[in-house]
Tab-separated table of C-alpha atoms in Angstrom:
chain	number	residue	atom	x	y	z
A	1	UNK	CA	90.964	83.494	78.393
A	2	UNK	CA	91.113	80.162	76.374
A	3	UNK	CA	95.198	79.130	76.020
A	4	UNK	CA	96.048	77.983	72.518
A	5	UNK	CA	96.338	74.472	73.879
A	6	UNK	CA	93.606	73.883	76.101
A	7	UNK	CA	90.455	74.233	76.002
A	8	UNK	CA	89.219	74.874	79.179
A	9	UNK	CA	87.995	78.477	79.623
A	10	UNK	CA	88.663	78.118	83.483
A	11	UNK	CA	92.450	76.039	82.818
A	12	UNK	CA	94.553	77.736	85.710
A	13	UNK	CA	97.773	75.802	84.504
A	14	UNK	CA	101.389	77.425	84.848
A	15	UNK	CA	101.378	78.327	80.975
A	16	UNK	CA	97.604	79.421	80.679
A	17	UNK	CA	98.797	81.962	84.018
A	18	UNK	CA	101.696	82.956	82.012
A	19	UNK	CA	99.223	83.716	78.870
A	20	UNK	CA	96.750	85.641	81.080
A	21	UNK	CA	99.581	87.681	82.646
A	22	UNK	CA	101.363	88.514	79.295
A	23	UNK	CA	97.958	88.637	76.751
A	24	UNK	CA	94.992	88.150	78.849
A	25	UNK	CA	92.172	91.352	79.000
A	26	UNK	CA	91.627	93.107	81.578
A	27	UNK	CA	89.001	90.591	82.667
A	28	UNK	CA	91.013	87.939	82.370
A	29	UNK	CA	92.846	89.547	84.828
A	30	UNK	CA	90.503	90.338	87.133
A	31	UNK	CA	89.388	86.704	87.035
A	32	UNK	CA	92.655	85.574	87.899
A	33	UNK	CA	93.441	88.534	90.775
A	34	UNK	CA	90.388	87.096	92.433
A	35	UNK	CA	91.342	83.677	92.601
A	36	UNK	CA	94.296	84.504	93.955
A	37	UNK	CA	92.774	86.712	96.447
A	38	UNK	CA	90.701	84.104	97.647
A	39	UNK	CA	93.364	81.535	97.846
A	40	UNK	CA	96.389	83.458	98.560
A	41	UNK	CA	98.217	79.859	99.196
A	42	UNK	CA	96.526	78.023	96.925
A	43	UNK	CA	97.126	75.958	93.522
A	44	UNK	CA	97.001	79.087	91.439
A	45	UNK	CA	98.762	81.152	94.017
A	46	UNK	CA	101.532	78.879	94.058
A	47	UNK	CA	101.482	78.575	89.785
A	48	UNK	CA	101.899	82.031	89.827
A	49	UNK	CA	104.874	82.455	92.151
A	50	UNK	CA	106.692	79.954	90.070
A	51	UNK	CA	105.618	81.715	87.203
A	52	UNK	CA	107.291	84.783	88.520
A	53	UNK	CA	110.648	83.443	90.157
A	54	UNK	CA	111.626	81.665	86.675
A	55	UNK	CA	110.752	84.103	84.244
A	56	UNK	CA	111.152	87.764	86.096
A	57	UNK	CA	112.850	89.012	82.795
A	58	UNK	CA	109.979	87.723	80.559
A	59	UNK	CA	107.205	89.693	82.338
A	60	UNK	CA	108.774	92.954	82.988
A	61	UNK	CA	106.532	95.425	84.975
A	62	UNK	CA	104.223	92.839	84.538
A	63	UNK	CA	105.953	90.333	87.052
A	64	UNK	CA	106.662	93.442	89.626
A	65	UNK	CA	102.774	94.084	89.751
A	66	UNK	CA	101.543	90.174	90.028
A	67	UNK	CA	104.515	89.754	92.733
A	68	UNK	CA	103.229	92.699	94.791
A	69	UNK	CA	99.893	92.051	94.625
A	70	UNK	CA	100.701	88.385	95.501
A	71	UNK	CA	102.912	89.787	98.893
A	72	UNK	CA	99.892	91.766	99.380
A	73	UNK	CA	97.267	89.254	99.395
A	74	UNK	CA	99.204	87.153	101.639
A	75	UNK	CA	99.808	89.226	104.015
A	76	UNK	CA	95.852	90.195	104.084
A	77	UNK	CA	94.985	86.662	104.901
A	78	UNK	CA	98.009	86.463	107.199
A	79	UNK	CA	96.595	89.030	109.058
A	80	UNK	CA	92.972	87.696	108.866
A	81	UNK	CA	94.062	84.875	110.160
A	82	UNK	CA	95.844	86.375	113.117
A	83	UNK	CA	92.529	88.183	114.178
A	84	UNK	CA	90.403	85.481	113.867
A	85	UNK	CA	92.886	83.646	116.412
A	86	UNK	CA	92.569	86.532	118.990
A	87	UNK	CA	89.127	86.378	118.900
């Protein structure tokens, strides 16, 4: 998704997040869900977290379903991380 103000088609800033989480496609979703599932931690990871601790009332169910998936994709690499230290 292309934010009004930017345009960079793969911008990841804290308001083009916002826009993908509020009016993005499904796609756009997608695109974003994997990011953050690679890079649990990362830049957009961390946008997003932000995102949803100073808006919650803004996104609605929308904010309950990016912070859970977040928690979950943490914990995933989390535990990843704990069995590649065993091994």
């Amino acid at each position: 998704m292309i934010h009004r103000h930017i345009d960079d088609e793969l911008d990841l800033s804290v308001p083009a997040i916002e826009d993908v989480i509020l009016r993005g496609s499904f796609e756009d979703q997608r695109r974003l869900a994997r990011r953050i599932a690679c890079d649990p931690f990362g830049e957009t990871a961390q946008a997003l977290e932000r995102i949803l601790k100073a808006i919650p009332e803004e996104l609605g169910s929308y904010g309950i379903v990016w912070a859970r998936f977040l928690e979950r994709a943490r914990d995933r690499n989390k535990k990843c991380e704990e069995t590649l230290k065993i091994s």
